[in-house]
């Protein structure tokens, strides 16, 4: 029977000759987790403020409907109450839509700021990692060349 090479051993030896810094993977995971936490904070803050506006808007509408449902003396008073309700509803809608727009604008600005900071951090980390890997590979190549002589 012919003797075969142990490819598992060859692969292990080959992989062992390439330096791999697993701490970089851990750092990347931690950075991603921190970014996720900050993004969640932005989203939750926007959701909380939106809920407050919605609640205030609903309460305001219900208060105005209370005035609308009261018994009136004259038929014309019903038309005036309906007109007043429509005007108040339109005004509340404009105010609340502007408030929603401000929340969305702030969330967008915060998100862009976080993404810019994360991109800068990742770029710096990637650059440092590439420099270190290049230096390690150069050292490993020189070592292998020296050992082959």
mmCIF file with all atom_site columns, C-alpha atoms in Angstrom:
data_model
loop_
_atom_site.group_PDB
_atom_site.id
_atom_site.type_symbol
_atom_site.label_atom_id
_atom_site.label_alt_id
_atom_site.label_comp_id
_atom_site.label_asym_id
_atom_site.label_entity_id
_atom_site.label_seq_id
_atom_site.pdbx_PDB_ins_code
_atom_site.Cartn_x
_atom_site.Cartn_y
_atom_site.Cartn_z
_atom_site.occupancy
_atom_site.B_iso_or_equiv
_atom_site.pdbx_formal_charge
_atom_site.auth_seq_id
_atom_site.auth_comp_id
_atom_site.auth_asym_id
_atom_site.auth_atom_id
_atom_site.pdbx_PDB_model_num
ATOM 1   C CA . UNK A 1 1   ? 0.000   0.000  0.000  1.00 0.00 ? 1   UNK A CA 1
ATOM 2   C CA . UNK A 1 2   ? 1.315   3.427  -0.942 1.00 0.00 ? 2   UNK A CA 1
ATOM 3   C CA . UNK A 1 3   ? 2.151   5.866  1.766  1.00 0.00 ? 3   UNK A CA 1
ATOM 4   C CA . UNK A 1 4   ? -0.082  8.988  1.583  1.00 0.00 ? 4   UNK A CA 1
ATOM 5   C CA . UNK A 1 5   ? 0.685   12.406 2.946  1.00 0.00 ? 5   UNK A CA 1
ATOM 6   C CA . UNK A 1 6   ? -1.172  13.679 5.970  1.00 0.00 ? 6   UNK A CA 1
ATOM 7   C CA . UNK A 1 7   ? -2.934  16.707 4.481  1.00 0.00 ? 7   UNK A CA 1
ATOM 8   C CA . UNK A 1 8   ? -4.387  17.658 7.848  1.00 0.00 ? 8   UNK A CA 1
ATOM 9   C CA . UNK A 1 9   ? -0.883  18.105 9.242  1.00 0.00 ? 9   UNK A CA 1
ATOM 10  C CA . UNK A 1 10  ? 0.193   20.057 6.173  1.00 0.00 ? 10  UNK A CA 1
ATOM 11  C CA . UNK A 1 11  ? -2.800  22.415 6.507  1.00 0.00 ? 11  UNK A CA 1
ATOM 12  C CA . UNK A 1 12  ? -2.199  22.877 10.224 1.00 0.00 ? 12  UNK A CA 1
ATOM 13  C CA . UNK A 1 13  ? 1.449   23.717 9.607  1.00 0.00 ? 13  UNK A CA 1
ATOM 14  C CA . UNK A 1 14  ? 0.541   26.122 6.818  1.00 0.00 ? 14  UNK A CA 1
ATOM 15  C CA . UNK A 1 15  ? -2.096  27.909 8.903  1.00 0.00 ? 15  UNK A CA 1
ATOM 16  C CA . UNK A 1 16  ? 0.243   28.086 11.885 1.00 0.00 ? 16  UNK A CA 1
ATOM 17  C CA . UNK A 1 17  ? 2.812   29.917 9.751  1.00 0.00 ? 17  UNK A CA 1
ATOM 18  C CA . UNK A 1 18  ? 0.303   32.717 9.043  1.00 0.00 ? 18  UNK A CA 1
ATOM 19  C CA . UNK A 1 19  ? 0.005   35.020 12.031 1.00 0.00 ? 19  UNK A CA 1
ATOM 20  C CA . UNK A 1 20  ? -3.617  35.742 12.963 1.00 0.00 ? 20  UNK A CA 1
ATOM 21  C CA . UNK A 1 21  ? -4.511  38.160 15.714 1.00 0.00 ? 21  UNK A CA 1
ATOM 22  C CA . UNK A 1 22  ? -7.909  37.033 17.008 1.00 0.00 ? 22  UNK A CA 1
ATOM 23  C CA . UNK A 1 23  ? -8.109  40.017 19.341 1.00 0.00 ? 23  UNK A CA 1
ATOM 24  C CA . UNK A 1 24  ? -8.984  42.086 16.265 1.00 0.00 ? 24  UNK A CA 1
ATOM 25  C CA . UNK A 1 25  ? -12.097 39.968 15.755 1.00 0.00 ? 25  UNK A CA 1
ATOM 26  C CA . UNK A 1 26  ? -13.066 40.527 19.376 1.00 0.00 ? 26  UNK A CA 1
ATOM 27  C CA . UNK A 1 27  ? -12.447 44.274 19.051 1.00 0.00 ? 27  UNK A CA 1
ATOM 28  C CA . UNK A 1 28  ? -14.569 44.383 15.889 1.00 0.00 ? 28  UNK A CA 1
ATOM 29  C CA . UNK A 1 29  ? -17.391 42.545 17.661 1.00 0.00 ? 29  UNK A CA 1
ATOM 30  C CA . UNK A 1 30  ? -17.219 44.951 20.600 1.00 0.00 ? 30  UNK A CA 1
ATOM 31  C CA . UNK A 1 31  ? -17.253 47.936 18.239 1.00 0.00 ? 31  UNK A CA 1
ATOM 32  C CA . UNK A 1 32  ? -20.283 46.560 16.402 1.00 0.00 ? 32  UNK A CA 1
ATOM 33  C CA . UNK A 1 33  ? -22.083 45.894 19.691 1.00 0.00 ? 33  UNK A CA 1
ATOM 34  C CA . UNK A 1 34  ? -21.368 49.443 20.892 1.00 0.00 ? 34  UNK A CA 1
ATOM 35  C CA . UNK A 1 35  ? -22.609 50.889 17.593 1.00 0.00 ? 35  UNK A CA 1
ATOM 36  C CA . UNK A 1 36  ? -25.757 48.761 17.821 1.00 0.00 ? 36  UNK A CA 1
ATOM 37  C CA . UNK A 1 37  ? -26.370 50.025 21.344 1.00 0.00 ? 37  UNK A CA 1
ATOM 38  C CA . UNK A 1 38  ? -26.010 53.655 20.275 1.00 0.00 ? 38  UNK A CA 1
ATOM 39  C CA . UNK A 1 39  ? -28.267 53.150 17.240 1.00 0.00 ? 39  UNK A CA 1
ATOM 40  C CA . UNK A 1 40  ? -30.886 51.472 19.442 1.00 0.00 ? 40  UNK A CA 1
ATOM 41  C CA . UNK A 1 41  ? -30.741 54.406 21.838 1.00 0.00 ? 41  UNK A CA 1
ATOM 42  C CA . UNK A 1 42  ? -31.437 56.827 18.963 1.00 0.00 ? 42  UNK A CA 1
ATOM 43  C CA . UNK A 1 43  ? -34.357 54.699 17.724 1.00 0.00 ? 43  UNK A CA 1
ATOM 44  C CA . UNK A 1 44  ? -35.867 54.243 21.189 1.00 0.00 ? 44  UNK A CA 1
ATOM 45  C CA . UNK A 1 45  ? -35.563 57.944 21.981 1.00 0.00 ? 45  UNK A CA 1
ATOM 46  C CA . UNK A 1 46  ? -37.345 58.837 18.729 1.00 0.00 ? 46  UNK A CA 1
ATOM 47  C CA . UNK A 1 47  ? -40.051 56.243 19.406 1.00 0.00 ? 47  UNK A CA 1
ATOM 48  C CA . UNK A 1 48  ? -40.594 57.584 22.926 1.00 0.00 ? 48  UNK A CA 1
ATOM 49  C CA . UNK A 1 49  ? -40.924 61.175 21.743 1.00 0.00 ? 49  UNK A CA 1
ATOM 50  C CA . UNK A 1 50  ? -43.243 60.118 18.901 1.00 0.00 ? 50  UNK A CA 1
ATOM 51  C CA . UNK A 1 51  ? -45.437 58.288 21.394 1.00 0.00 ? 51  UNK A CA 1
ATOM 52  C CA . UNK A 1 52  ? -45.626 61.392 23.589 1.00 0.00 ? 52  UNK A CA 1
ATOM 53  C CA . UNK A 1 53  ? -46.714 63.501 20.618 1.00 0.00 ? 53  UNK A CA 1
ATOM 54  C CA . UNK A 1 54  ? -49.301 60.924 19.544 1.00 0.00 ? 54  UNK A CA 1
ATOM 55  C CA . UNK A 1 55  ? -50.716 60.743 23.058 1.00 0.00 ? 55  UNK A CA 1
ATOM 56  C CA . UNK A 1 56  ? -50.907 64.538 23.348 1.00 0.00 ? 56  UNK A CA 1
ATOM 57  C CA . UNK A 1 57  ? -52.560 64.761 19.923 1.00 0.00 ? 57  UNK A CA 1
ATOM 58  C CA . UNK A 1 58  ? -55.126 62.112 20.829 1.00 0.00 ? 58  UNK A CA 1
ATOM 59  C CA . UNK A 1 59  ? -55.954 63.818 24.135 1.00 0.00 ? 59  UNK A CA 1
ATOM 60  C CA . UNK A 1 60  ? -56.346 67.158 22.386 1.00 0.00 ? 60  UNK A CA 1
ATOM 61  C CA . UNK A 1 61  ? -58.646 65.642 19.779 1.00 0.00 ? 61  UNK A CA 1
ATOM 62  C CA . UNK A 1 62  ? -60.781 63.946 22.422 1.00 0.00 ? 62  UNK A CA 1
ATOM 63  C CA . UNK A 1 63  ? -61.062 67.211 24.381 1.00 0.00 ? 63  UNK A CA 1
ATOM 64  C CA . UNK A 1 64  ? -62.232 69.023 21.263 1.00 0.00 ? 64  UNK A CA 1
ATOM 65  C CA . UNK A 1 65  ? -64.717 66.236 20.537 1.00 0.00 ? 65  UNK A CA 1
ATOM 66  C CA . UNK A 1 66  ? -66.149 66.737 24.021 1.00 0.00 ? 66  UNK A CA 1
ATOM 67  C CA . UNK A 1 67  ? -67.006 70.309 23.064 1.00 0.00 ? 67  UNK A CA 1
ATOM 68  C CA . UNK A 1 68  ? -68.452 69.074 19.780 1.00 0.00 ? 68  UNK A CA 1
ATOM 69  C CA . UNK A 1 69  ? -70.822 66.576 21.421 1.00 0.00 ? 69  UNK A CA 1
ATOM 70  C CA . UNK A 1 70  ? -72.432 69.018 23.878 1.00 0.00 ? 70  UNK A CA 1
ATOM 71  C CA . UNK A 1 71  ? -76.100 69.855 23.348 1.00 0.00 ? 71  UNK A CA 1
ATOM 72  C CA . UNK A 1 72  ? -76.635 73.183 21.601 1.00 0.00 ? 72  UNK A CA 1
ATOM 73  C CA . UNK A 1 73  ? -79.569 75.632 21.751 1.00 0.00 ? 73  UNK A CA 1
ATOM 74  C CA . UNK A 1 74  ? -79.613 76.592 18.079 1.00 0.00 ? 74  UNK A CA 1
ATOM 75  C CA . UNK A 1 75  ? -78.993 74.461 14.963 1.00 0.00 ? 75  UNK A CA 1
ATOM 76  C CA . UNK A 1 76  ? -76.433 77.029 13.784 1.00 0.00 ? 76  UNK A CA 1
ATOM 77  C CA . UNK A 1 77  ? -74.433 76.365 16.935 1.00 0.00 ? 77  UNK A CA 1
ATOM 78  C CA . UNK A 1 78  ? -73.820 72.786 15.715 1.00 0.00 ? 78  UNK A CA 1
ATOM 79  C CA . UNK A 1 79  ? -72.369 74.098 12.469 1.00 0.00 ? 79  UNK A CA 1
ATOM 80  C CA . UNK A 1 80  ? -70.153 76.541 14.386 1.00 0.00 ? 80  UNK A CA 1
ATOM 81  C CA . UNK A 1 81  ? -68.988 73.764 16.749 1.00 0.00 ? 81  UNK A CA 1
ATOM 82  C CA . UNK A 1 82  ? -68.154 71.563 13.757 1.00 0.00 ? 82  UNK A CA 1
ATOM 83  C CA . UNK A 1 83  ? -66.281 74.415 12.085 1.00 0.00 ? 83  UNK A CA 1
ATOM 84  C CA . UNK A 1 84  ? -64.361 75.148 15.300 1.00 0.00 ? 84  UNK A CA 1
ATOM 85  C CA . UNK A 1 85  ? -63.499 71.447 15.653 1.00 0.00 ? 85  UNK A CA 1
ATOM 86  C CA . UNK A 1 86  ? -62.253 71.254 12.057 1.00 0.00 ? 86  UNK A CA 1
ATOM 87  C CA . UNK A 1 87  ? -60.110 74.385 12.525 1.00 0.00 ? 87  UNK A CA 1
ATOM 88  C CA . UNK A 1 88  ? -58.655 73.123 15.810 1.00 0.00 ? 88  UNK A CA 1
ATOM 89  C CA . UNK A 1 89  ? -57.989 69.696 14.276 1.00 0.00 ? 89  UNK A CA 1
ATOM 90  C CA . UNK A 1 90  ? -56.157 71.226 11.312 1.00 0.00 ? 90  UNK A CA 1
ATOM 91  C CA . UNK A 1 91  ? -54.070 73.397 13.636 1.00 0.00 ? 91  UNK A CA 1
ATOM 92  C CA . UNK A 1 92  ? -53.193 70.438 15.879 1.00 0.00 ? 92  UNK A CA 1
ATOM 93  C CA . UNK A 1 93  ? -52.294 68.355 12.826 1.00 0.00 ? 93  UNK A CA 1
ATOM 94  C CA . UNK A 1 94  ? -49.900 71.023 11.544 1.00 0.00 ? 94  UNK A CA 1
ATOM 95  C CA . UNK A 1 95  ? -48.245 71.420 14.951 1.00 0.00 ? 95  UNK A CA 1
ATOM 96  C CA . UNK A 1 96  ? -47.894 67.692 15.527 1.00 0.00 ? 96  UNK A CA 1
ATOM 97  C CA . UNK A 1 97  ? -46.612 66.943 12.028 1.00 0.00 ? 97  UNK A CA 1
ATOM 98  C CA . UNK A 1 98  ? -43.960 69.616 12.537 1.00 0.00 ? 98  UNK A CA 1
ATOM 99  C CA . UNK A 1 99  ? -43.024 67.986 15.855 1.00 0.00 ? 99  UNK A CA 1
ATOM 100 C CA . UNK A 1 100 ? -42.782 64.566 14.163 1.00 0.00 ? 100 UNK A CA 1
ATOM 101 C CA . UNK A 1 101 ? -40.569 66.099 11.474 1.00 0.00 ? 101 UNK A CA 1
ATOM 102 C CA . UNK A 1 102 ? -38.237 67.510 14.149 1.00 0.00 ? 102 UNK A CA 1
ATOM 103 C CA . UNK A 1 103 ? -37.960 64.091 15.793 1.00 0.00 ? 103 UNK A CA 1
ATOM 104 C CA . UNK A 1 104 ? -37.181 62.450 12.452 1.00 0.00 ? 104 UNK A CA 1
ATOM 105 C CA . UNK A 1 105 ? -34.617 65.150 11.636 1.00 0.00 ? 105 UNK A CA 1
ATOM 106 C CA . UNK A 1 106 ? -32.860 64.694 14.991 1.00 0.00 ? 106 UNK A CA 1
ATOM 107 C CA . UNK A 1 107 ? -32.843 60.907 14.632 1.00 0.00 ? 107 UNK A CA 1
ATOM 108 C CA . UNK A 1 108 ? -31.416 61.227 11.131 1.00 0.00 ? 108 UNK A CA 1
ATOM 109 C CA . UNK A 1 109 ? -28.689 63.635 12.264 1.00 0.00 ? 109 UNK A CA 1
ATOM 110 C CA . UNK A 1 110 ? -27.771 61.417 15.219 1.00 0.00 ? 110 UNK A CA 1
ATOM 111 C CA . UNK A 1 111 ? -27.642 58.363 12.944 1.00 0.00 ? 111 UNK A CA 1
ATOM 112 C CA . UNK A 1 112 ? -25.420 60.097 10.391 1.00 0.00 ? 112 UNK A CA 1
ATOM 113 C CA . UNK A 1 113 ? -23.136 61.292 13.182 1.00 0.00 ? 113 UNK A CA 1
ATOM 114 C CA . UNK A 1 114 ? -22.846 57.761 14.590 1.00 0.00 ? 114 UNK A CA 1
ATOM 115 C CA . UNK A 1 115 ? -22.189 56.254 11.164 1.00 0.00 ? 115 UNK A CA 1
ATOM 116 C CA . UNK A 1 116 ? -19.496 58.842 10.373 1.00 0.00 ? 116 UNK A CA 1
ATOM 117 C CA . UNK A 1 117 ? -17.769 58.195 13.691 1.00 0.00 ? 117 UNK A CA 1
ATOM 118 C CA . UNK A 1 118 ? -18.017 54.428 13.206 1.00 0.00 ? 118 UNK A CA 1
ATOM 119 C CA . UNK A 1 119 ? -16.639 54.681 9.671  1.00 0.00 ? 119 UNK A CA 1
ATOM 120 C CA . UNK A 1 120 ? -13.698 56.743 10.885 1.00 0.00 ? 120 UNK A CA 1
ATOM 121 C CA . UNK A 1 121 ? -12.980 54.284 13.710 1.00 0.00 ? 121 UNK A CA 1
ATOM 122 C CA . UNK A 1 122 ? -13.245 51.277 11.388 1.00 0.00 ? 122 UNK A CA 1
ATOM 123 C CA . UNK A 1 123 ? -10.969 52.916 8.830  1.00 0.00 ? 123 UNK A CA 1
ATOM 124 C CA . UNK A 1 124 ? -8.326  53.610 11.477 1.00 0.00 ? 124 UNK A CA 1
ATOM 125 C CA . UNK A 1 125 ? -8.597  50.074 12.882 1.00 0.00 ? 125 UNK A CA 1
ATOM 126 C CA . UNK A 1 126 ? -8.419  48.517 9.422  1.00 0.00 ? 126 UNK A CA 1
ATOM 127 C CA . UNK A 1 127 ? -5.360  50.584 8.541  1.00 0.00 ? 127 UNK A CA 1
ATOM 128 C CA . UNK A 1 128 ? -3.587  49.575 11.749 1.00 0.00 ? 128 UNK A CA 1
ATOM 129 C CA . UNK A 1 129 ? -4.534  45.919 11.226 1.00 0.00 ? 129 UNK A CA 1
ATOM 130 C CA . UNK A 1 130 ? -3.242  45.907 7.646  1.00 0.00 ? 130 UNK A CA 1
ATOM 131 C CA . UNK A 1 131 ? 0.047   47.503 8.708  1.00 0.00 ? 131 UNK A CA 1
ATOM 132 C CA . UNK A 1 132 ? 0.498   44.930 11.490 1.00 0.00 ? 132 UNK A CA 1
ATOM 133 C CA . UNK A 1 133 ? -0.432  42.025 9.211  1.00 0.00 ? 133 UNK A CA 1
ATOM 134 C CA . UNK A 1 134 ? 2.004   43.267 6.562  1.00 0.00 ? 134 UNK A CA 1
ATOM 135 C CA . UNK A 1 135 ? 4.786   43.508 9.112  1.00 0.00 ? 135 UNK A CA 1
ATOM 136 C CA . UNK A 1 136 ? 3.961   40.038 10.495 1.00 0.00 ? 136 UNK A CA 1
ATOM 137 C CA . UNK A 1 137 ? 3.815   38.491 7.022  1.00 0.00 ? 137 UNK A CA 1
ATOM 138 C CA . UNK A 1 138 ? 7.113   40.123 6.053  1.00 0.00 ? 138 UNK A CA 1
ATOM 139 C CA . UNK A 1 139 ? 8.722   38.769 9.203  1.00 0.00 ? 139 UNK A CA 1
ATOM 140 C CA . UNK A 1 140 ? 7.249   35.288 8.575  1.00 0.00 ? 140 UNK A CA 1
ATOM 141 C CA . UNK A 1 141 ? 8.447   35.350 4.935  1.00 0.00 ? 141 UNK A CA 1
ATOM 142 C CA . UNK A 1 142 ? 11.954  36.359 5.988  1.00 0.00 ? 142 UNK A CA 1
ATOM 143 C CA . UNK A 1 143 ? 11.947  33.637 8.619  1.00 0.00 ? 143 UNK A CA 1
ATOM 144 C CA . UNK A 1 144 ? 10.791  31.051 6.082  1.00 0.00 ? 144 UNK A CA 1
ATOM 145 C CA . UNK A 1 145 ? 13.387  32.243 3.539  1.00 0.00 ? 145 UNK A CA 1
ATOM 146 C CA . UNK A 1 146 ? 16.128  32.054 6.161  1.00 0.00 ? 146 UNK A CA 1
ATOM 147 C CA . UNK A 1 147 ? 15.032  28.571 7.196  1.00 0.00 ? 147 UNK A CA 1
ATOM 148 C CA . UNK A 1 148 ? 14.941  27.388 3.578  1.00 0.00 ? 148 UNK A CA 1
ATOM 149 C CA . UNK A 1 149 ? 18.612  28.358 2.994  1.00 0.00 ? 149 UNK A CA 1
#
